[in-house]
Each structure stands twice: as C-alpha cells, then as structure tokens.
PDB file of C-alpha atoms in Angstrom:
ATOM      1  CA  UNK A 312      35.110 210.074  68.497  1.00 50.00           C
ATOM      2  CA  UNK A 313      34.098 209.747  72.340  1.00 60.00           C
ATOM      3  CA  UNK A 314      36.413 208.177  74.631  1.00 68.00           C
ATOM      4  CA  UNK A 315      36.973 204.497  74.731  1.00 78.00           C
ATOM      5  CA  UNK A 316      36.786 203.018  78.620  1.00 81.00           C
ATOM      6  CA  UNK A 317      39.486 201.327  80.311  1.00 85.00           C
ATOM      7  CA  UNK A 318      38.259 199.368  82.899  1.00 81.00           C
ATOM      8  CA  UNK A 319      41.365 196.967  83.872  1.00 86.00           C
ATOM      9  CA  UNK A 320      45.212 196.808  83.332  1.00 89.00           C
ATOM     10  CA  UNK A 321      44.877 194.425  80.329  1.00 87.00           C
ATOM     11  CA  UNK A 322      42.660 196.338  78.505  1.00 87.00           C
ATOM     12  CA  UNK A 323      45.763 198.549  77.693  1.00 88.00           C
ATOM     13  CA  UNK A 324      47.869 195.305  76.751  1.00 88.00           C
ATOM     14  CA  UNK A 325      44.584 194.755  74.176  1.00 85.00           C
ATOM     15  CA  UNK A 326      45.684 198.088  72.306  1.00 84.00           C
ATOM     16  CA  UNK A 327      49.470 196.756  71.855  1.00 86.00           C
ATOM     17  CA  UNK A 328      50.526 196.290  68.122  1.00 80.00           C
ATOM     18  CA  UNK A 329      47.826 198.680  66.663  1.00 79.00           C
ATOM     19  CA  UNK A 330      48.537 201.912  64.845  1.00 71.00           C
ATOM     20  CA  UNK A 331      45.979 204.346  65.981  1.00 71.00           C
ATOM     21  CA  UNK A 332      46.354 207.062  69.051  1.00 76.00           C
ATOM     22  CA  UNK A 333      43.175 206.831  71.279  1.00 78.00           C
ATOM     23  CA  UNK A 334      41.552 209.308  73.896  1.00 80.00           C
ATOM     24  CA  UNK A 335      40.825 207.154  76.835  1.00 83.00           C
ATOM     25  CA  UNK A 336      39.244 207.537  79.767  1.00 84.00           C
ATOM     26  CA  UNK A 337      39.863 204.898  82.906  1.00 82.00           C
ATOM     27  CA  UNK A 338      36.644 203.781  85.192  1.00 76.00           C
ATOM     28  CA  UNK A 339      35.538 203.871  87.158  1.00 72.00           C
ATOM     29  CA  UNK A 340      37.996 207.000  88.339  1.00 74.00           C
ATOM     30  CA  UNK A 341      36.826 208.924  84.934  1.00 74.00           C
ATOM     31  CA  UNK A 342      40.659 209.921  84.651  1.00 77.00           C
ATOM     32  CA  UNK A 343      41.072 210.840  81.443  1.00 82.00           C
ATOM     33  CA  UNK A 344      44.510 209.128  79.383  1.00 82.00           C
ATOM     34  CA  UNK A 345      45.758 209.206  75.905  1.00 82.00           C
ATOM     35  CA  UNK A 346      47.425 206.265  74.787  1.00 81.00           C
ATOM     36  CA  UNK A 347      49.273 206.139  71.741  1.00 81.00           C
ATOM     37  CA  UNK A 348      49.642 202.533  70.514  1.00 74.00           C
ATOM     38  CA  UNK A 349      53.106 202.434  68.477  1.00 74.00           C
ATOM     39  CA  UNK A 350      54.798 199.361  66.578  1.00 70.00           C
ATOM     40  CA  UNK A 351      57.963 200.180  67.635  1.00 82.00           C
ATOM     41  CA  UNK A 352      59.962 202.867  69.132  1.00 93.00           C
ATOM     42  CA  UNK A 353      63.153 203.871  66.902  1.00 94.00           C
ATOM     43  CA  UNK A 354      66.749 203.386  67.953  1.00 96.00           C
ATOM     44  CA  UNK A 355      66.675 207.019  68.487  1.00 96.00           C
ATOM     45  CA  UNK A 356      64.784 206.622  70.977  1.00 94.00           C
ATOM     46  CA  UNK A 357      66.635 203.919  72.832  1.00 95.00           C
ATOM     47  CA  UNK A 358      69.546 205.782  72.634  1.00 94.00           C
ATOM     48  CA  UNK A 359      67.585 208.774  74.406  1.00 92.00           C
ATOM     49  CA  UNK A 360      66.793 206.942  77.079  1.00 92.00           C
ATOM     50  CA  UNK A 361      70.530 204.819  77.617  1.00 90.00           C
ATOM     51  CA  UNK A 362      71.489 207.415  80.571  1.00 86.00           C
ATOM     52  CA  UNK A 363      68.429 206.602  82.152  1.00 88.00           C
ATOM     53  CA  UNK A 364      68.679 203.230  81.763  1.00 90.00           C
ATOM     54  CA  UNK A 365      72.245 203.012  82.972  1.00 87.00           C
ATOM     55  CA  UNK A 366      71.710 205.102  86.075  1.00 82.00           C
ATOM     56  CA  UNK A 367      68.429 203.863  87.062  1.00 80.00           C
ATOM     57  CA  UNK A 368      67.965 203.105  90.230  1.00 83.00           C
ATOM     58  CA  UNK A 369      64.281 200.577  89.964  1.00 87.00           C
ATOM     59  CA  UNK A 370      61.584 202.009  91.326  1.00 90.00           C
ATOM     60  CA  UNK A 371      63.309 205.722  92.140  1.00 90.00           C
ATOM     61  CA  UNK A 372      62.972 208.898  90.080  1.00 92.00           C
ATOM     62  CA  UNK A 373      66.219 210.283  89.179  1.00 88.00           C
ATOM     63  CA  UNK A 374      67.631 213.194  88.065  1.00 86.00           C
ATOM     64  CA  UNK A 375      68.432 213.512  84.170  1.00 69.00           C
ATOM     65  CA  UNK A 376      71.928 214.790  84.195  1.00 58.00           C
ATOM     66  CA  UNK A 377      72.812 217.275  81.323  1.00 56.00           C
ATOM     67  CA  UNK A 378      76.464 217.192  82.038  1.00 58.00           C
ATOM     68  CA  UNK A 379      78.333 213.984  81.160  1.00 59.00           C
ATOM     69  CA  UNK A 380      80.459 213.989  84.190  1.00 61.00           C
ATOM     70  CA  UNK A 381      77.036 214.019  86.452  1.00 63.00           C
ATOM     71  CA  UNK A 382      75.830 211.101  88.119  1.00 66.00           C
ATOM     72  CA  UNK A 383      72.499 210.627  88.185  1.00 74.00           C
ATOM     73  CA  UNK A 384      70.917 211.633  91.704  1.00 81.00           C
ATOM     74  CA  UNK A 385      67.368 209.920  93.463  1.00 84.00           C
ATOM     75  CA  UNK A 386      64.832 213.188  94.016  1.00 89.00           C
ATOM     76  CA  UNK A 387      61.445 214.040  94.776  1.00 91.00           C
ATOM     77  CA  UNK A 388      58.536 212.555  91.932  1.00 91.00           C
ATOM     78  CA  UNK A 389      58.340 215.035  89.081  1.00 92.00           C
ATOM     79  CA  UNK A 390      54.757 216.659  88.868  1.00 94.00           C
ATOM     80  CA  UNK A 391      51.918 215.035  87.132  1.00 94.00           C
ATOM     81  CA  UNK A 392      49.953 215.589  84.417  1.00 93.00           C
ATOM     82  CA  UNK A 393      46.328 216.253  84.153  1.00 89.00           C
ATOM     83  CA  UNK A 394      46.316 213.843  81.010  1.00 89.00           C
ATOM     84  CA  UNK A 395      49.368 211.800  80.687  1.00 92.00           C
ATOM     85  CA  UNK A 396      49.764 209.372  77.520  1.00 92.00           C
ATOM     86  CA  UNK A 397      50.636 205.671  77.697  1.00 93.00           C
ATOM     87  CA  UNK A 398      53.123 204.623  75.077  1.00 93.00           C
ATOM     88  CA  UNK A 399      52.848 201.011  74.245  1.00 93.00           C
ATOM     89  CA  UNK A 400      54.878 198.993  71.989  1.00 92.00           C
ATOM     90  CA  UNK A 401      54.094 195.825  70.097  1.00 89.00           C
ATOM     91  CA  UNK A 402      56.494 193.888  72.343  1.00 91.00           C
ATOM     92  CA  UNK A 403      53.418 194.507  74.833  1.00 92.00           C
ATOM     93  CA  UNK A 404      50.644 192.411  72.957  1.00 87.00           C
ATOM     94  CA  UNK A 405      49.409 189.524  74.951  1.00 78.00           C
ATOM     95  CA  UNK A 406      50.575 186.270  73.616  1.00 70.00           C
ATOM     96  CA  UNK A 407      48.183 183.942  72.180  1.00 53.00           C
ATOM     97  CA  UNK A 408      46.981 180.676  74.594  1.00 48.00           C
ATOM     98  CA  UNK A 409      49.139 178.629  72.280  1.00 39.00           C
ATOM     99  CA  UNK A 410      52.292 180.503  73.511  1.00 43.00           C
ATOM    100  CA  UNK A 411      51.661 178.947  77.267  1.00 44.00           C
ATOM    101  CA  UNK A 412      52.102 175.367  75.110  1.00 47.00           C
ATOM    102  CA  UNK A 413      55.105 175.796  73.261  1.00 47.00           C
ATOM    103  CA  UNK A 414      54.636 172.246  71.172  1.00 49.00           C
ATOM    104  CA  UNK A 415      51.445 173.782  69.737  1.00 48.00           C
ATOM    105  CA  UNK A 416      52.780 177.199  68.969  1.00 50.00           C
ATOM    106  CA  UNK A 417      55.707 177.484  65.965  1.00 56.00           C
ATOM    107  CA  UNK A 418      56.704 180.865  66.769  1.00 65.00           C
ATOM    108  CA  UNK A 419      60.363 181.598  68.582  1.00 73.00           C
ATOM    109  CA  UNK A 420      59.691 181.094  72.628  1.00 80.00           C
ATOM    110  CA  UNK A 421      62.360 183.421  74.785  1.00 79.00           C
ATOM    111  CA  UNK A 422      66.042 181.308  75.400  1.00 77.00           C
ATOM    112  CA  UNK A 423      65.303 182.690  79.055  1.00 82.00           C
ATOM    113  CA  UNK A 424      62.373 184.316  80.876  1.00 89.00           C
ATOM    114  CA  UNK A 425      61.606 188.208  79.475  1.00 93.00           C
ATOM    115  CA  UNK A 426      61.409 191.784  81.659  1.00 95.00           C
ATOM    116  CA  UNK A 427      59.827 194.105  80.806  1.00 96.00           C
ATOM    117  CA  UNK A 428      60.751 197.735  80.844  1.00 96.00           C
ATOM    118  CA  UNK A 429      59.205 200.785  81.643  1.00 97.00           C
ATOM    119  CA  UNK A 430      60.053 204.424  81.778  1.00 96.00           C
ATOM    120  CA  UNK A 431      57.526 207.243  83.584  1.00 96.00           C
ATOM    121  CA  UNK A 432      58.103 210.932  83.496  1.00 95.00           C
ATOM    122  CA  UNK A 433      55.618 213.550  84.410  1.00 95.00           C
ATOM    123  CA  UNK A 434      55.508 217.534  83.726  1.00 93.00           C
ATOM    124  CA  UNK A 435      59.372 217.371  84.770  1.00 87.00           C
ATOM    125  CA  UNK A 436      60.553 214.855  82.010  1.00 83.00           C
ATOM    126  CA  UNK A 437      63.046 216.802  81.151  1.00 78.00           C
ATOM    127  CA  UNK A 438      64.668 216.702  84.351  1.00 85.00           C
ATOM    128  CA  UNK A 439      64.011 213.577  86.162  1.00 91.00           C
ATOM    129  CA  UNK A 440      62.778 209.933  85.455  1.00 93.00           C
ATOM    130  CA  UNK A 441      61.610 206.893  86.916  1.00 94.00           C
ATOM    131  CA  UNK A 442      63.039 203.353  85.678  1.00 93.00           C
ATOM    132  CA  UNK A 443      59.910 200.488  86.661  1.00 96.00           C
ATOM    133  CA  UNK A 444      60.861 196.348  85.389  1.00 95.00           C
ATOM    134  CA  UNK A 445      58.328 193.745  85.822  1.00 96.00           C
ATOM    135  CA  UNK A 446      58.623 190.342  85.237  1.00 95.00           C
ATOM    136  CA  UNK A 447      55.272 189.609  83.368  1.00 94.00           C
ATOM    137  CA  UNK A 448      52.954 191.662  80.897  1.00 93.00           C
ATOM    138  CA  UNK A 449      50.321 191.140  83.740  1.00 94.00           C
ATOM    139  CA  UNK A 450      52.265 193.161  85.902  1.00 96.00           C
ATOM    140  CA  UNK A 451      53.591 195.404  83.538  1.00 96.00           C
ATOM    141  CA  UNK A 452      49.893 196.473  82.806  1.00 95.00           C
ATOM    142  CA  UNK A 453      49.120 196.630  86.409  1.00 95.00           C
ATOM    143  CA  UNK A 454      52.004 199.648  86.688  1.00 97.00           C
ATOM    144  CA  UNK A 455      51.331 201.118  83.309  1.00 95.00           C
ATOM    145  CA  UNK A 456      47.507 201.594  84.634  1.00 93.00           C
ATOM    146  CA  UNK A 457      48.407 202.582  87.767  1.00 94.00           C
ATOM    147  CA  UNK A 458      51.197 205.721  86.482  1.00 95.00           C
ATOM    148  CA  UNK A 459      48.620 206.535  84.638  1.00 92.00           C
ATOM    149  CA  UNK A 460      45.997 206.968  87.474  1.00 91.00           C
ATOM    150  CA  UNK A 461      48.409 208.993  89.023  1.00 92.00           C
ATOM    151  CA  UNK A 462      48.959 211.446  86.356  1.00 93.00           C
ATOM    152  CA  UNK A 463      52.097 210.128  85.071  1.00 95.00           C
ATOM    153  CA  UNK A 464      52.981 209.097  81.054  1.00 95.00           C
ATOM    154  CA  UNK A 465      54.396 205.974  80.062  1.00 95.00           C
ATOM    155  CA  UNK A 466      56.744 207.520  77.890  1.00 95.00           C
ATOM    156  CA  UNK A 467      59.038 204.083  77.091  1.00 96.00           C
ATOM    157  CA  UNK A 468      58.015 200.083  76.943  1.00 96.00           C
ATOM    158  CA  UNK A 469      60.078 197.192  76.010  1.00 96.00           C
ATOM    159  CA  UNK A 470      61.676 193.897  76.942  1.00 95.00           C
ATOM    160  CA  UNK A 471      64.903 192.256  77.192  1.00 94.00           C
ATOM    161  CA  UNK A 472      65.857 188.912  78.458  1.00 93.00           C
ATOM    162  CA  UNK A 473      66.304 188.445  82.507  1.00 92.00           C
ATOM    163  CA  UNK A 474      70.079 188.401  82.735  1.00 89.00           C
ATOM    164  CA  UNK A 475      70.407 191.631  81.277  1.00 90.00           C
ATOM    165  CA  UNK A 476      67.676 193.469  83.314  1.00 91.00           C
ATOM    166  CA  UNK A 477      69.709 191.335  86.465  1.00 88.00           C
ATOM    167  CA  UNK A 478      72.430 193.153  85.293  1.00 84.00           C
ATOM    168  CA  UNK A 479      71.140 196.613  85.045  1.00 85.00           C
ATOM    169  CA  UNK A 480      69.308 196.599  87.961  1.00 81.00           C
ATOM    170  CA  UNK A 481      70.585 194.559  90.735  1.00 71.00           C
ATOM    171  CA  UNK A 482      73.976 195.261  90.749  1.00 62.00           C
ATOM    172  CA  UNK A 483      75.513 198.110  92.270  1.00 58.00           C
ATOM    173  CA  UNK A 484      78.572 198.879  90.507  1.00 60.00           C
ATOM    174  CA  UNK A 485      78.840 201.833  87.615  1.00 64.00           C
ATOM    175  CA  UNK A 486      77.012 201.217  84.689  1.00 78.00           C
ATOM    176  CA  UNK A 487      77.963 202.038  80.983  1.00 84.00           C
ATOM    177  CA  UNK A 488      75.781 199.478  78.669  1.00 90.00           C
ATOM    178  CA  UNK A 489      74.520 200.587  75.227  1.00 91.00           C
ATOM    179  CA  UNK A 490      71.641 199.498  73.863  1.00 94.00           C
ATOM    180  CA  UNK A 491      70.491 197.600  70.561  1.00 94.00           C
ATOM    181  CA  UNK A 492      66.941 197.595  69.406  1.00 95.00           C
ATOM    182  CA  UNK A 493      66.130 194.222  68.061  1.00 93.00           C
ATOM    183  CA  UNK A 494      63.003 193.385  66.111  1.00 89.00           C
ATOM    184  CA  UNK A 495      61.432 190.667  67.525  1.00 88.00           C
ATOM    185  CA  UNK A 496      62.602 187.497  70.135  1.00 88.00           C
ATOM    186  CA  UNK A 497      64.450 185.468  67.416  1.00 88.00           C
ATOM    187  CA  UNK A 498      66.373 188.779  66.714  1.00 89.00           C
ATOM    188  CA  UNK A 499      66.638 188.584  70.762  1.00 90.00           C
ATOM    189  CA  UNK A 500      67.871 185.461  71.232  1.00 87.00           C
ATOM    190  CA  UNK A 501      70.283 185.463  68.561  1.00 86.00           C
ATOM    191  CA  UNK A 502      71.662 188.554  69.413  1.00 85.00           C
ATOM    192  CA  UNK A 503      75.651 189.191  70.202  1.00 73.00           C
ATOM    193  CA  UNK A 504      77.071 191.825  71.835  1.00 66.00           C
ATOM    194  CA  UNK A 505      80.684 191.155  69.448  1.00 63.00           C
ATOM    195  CA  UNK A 506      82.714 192.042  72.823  1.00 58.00           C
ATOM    196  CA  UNK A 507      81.190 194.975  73.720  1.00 69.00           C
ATOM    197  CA  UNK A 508      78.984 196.229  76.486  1.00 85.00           C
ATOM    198  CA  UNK A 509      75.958 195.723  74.269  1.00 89.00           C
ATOM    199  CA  UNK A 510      72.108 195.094  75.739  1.00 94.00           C
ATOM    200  CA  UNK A 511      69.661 193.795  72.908  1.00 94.00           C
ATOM    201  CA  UNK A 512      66.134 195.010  73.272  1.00 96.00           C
ATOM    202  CA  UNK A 513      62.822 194.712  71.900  1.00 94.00           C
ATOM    203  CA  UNK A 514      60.758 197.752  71.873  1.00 92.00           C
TER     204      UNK A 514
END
C-alpha cells in the first residue's frame, strides 16, 4: 500500500476512531509519518505517563526521573526521529455539526469546556518528555502536525475537563494526582474522585 497524503492538521483528526496503522507521508514537505490510529490507550498506559503528567511543565521537555525521590528537571529537546508515529485516540474524532447545536444532538455535551492532552518524545523517550494542552481539537491537530514535521512522535492523546488541566498546569505547587481512564464524556462528567487526588480522563 503507497502512502496516504496529509495535507492539513485535520486530516489527522479524520483518522481518529479507526483501527488500522497507516504509512503517511505530509505535503507538501514529503516528510514521511506513521500514524497509528488506536481506540483507546489502556490504563497502563496512563499510569506510564502519571510522572510526566504530574511534573510537566506545558510546553517544556523534561527529564524522566528514574528515581522516585527526583524531581523532574526542564532540558534540552530530545533528538528526532527520521519517521516519528502519531498516536491518536478516539477521544480525537471531530464531532459531528450537530454537536455545535446541542438541542439537535442527543449525545452527552462536556459539564465544562474539554483540553486536550498531548505527550511528544523523540529518539530520547526514555529520558525526557514534553507535556503540550490545547484547548480545541483544531489546535490540537495543528501541534500534532507540526511535532510531527519536526521529527517528533505523538506518543499520548486524550482529554479531560478544563479545571483539571487548570490544575495540572497552571499552578505551581507540587503535584501528586493519579489518573483514571474513563470511557467516554458521560463516564467524564460523572466521574468522582471518592476523596482522593483522582483526575478522570478520556483517552
């Protein structure tokens, strides 16, 4: 099979919720990407990535600490890739027109305005990370193309309502949140923390 074209940002949110990996290449640079189009990513997987989502400073690679007792430090961009992969989860599929009129559309609408949540690593992911939130799929597109163009893999994607990204990210005290996949927004919006330090997310 010969390389499908990406010519804009949303063409990537048009692959969200399938179940095939595709060889891509994006014009009219001819940088070759492989995206991997994924339902869902695991708890597993959340729980990989709760260190970096705790220490992550928006917009900054970081170190990924090893030791429990280190804190997470900013350093230089890890190296790219000569093909990086784009990981996108169904959370990432463009809403239908209906959802912009919520009186025509029965499915769940947000209880509060949704970021979404990205995490980049290059040829260094095992050492260091970069945390990147945007506040609408446009824009989330926009910076998965544009890692990508750069040599650098979308390795996470997923959402989680406002407050808690506020909460994560632009406050400056010590962290220590964990994190609960939910399935879908009613899962979101209904979700609880039951006292603890608990962050619901869709991915």
């Amino acid at each position: 099979m010969s390389p499908t074209n990406i010519r804009k940002a949303s063409s990537l949110l048009d692959r969200a919720g399938t179940s095939f990996d595709d060889q891509a290449s994006i014009q009219p640079f001819g940088q070759p990407i492989y995206t991997v189009y994924v339902h869902d990513f695991p708890q597993e997987t959340v729980d990989q990535y709760t260190k970096v989502f705790n220490y992550g400073i928006e917009g900054q690679w970081l170190s990924n600490a090893n030791d429990p007792t280190e804190v997470f430090r900013v350093v230089d961009p890890s190296a790219p890739y000569n093909v990086p992969k784009v990981c996108i989860s169904s959370v990432m599929k463009k809403p239908p027109p209906s959802f912009r009129n919520p009186t025509s559309d029965p499915s769940p609408q947000p209880k509060e305005p949704l970021d979404f949540l990205l995490v980049i690593q290059g040829k260094n992911a095992n050492e260091r990370s970069k945390i990147v939130v945007e506040h609408t799929l446009e824009d989330a597109a926009t910076s998965m193309l544009h890692e990508a163009i750069n040599g650098f893999s979308v390795v996470f994607t997923g959402a989680l309502l406002r407050s808690d990204s506020t909460k994560l990210f632009l406050q400056s005290k010590q962290r220590n949140y964990s994190f609960k996949k939910v399935p879908d927004i009613a899962a979101l919006n209904d979700f609880e923390s039951h006292g603890f330090d608990q962050i619901g997310i869709i991915c």
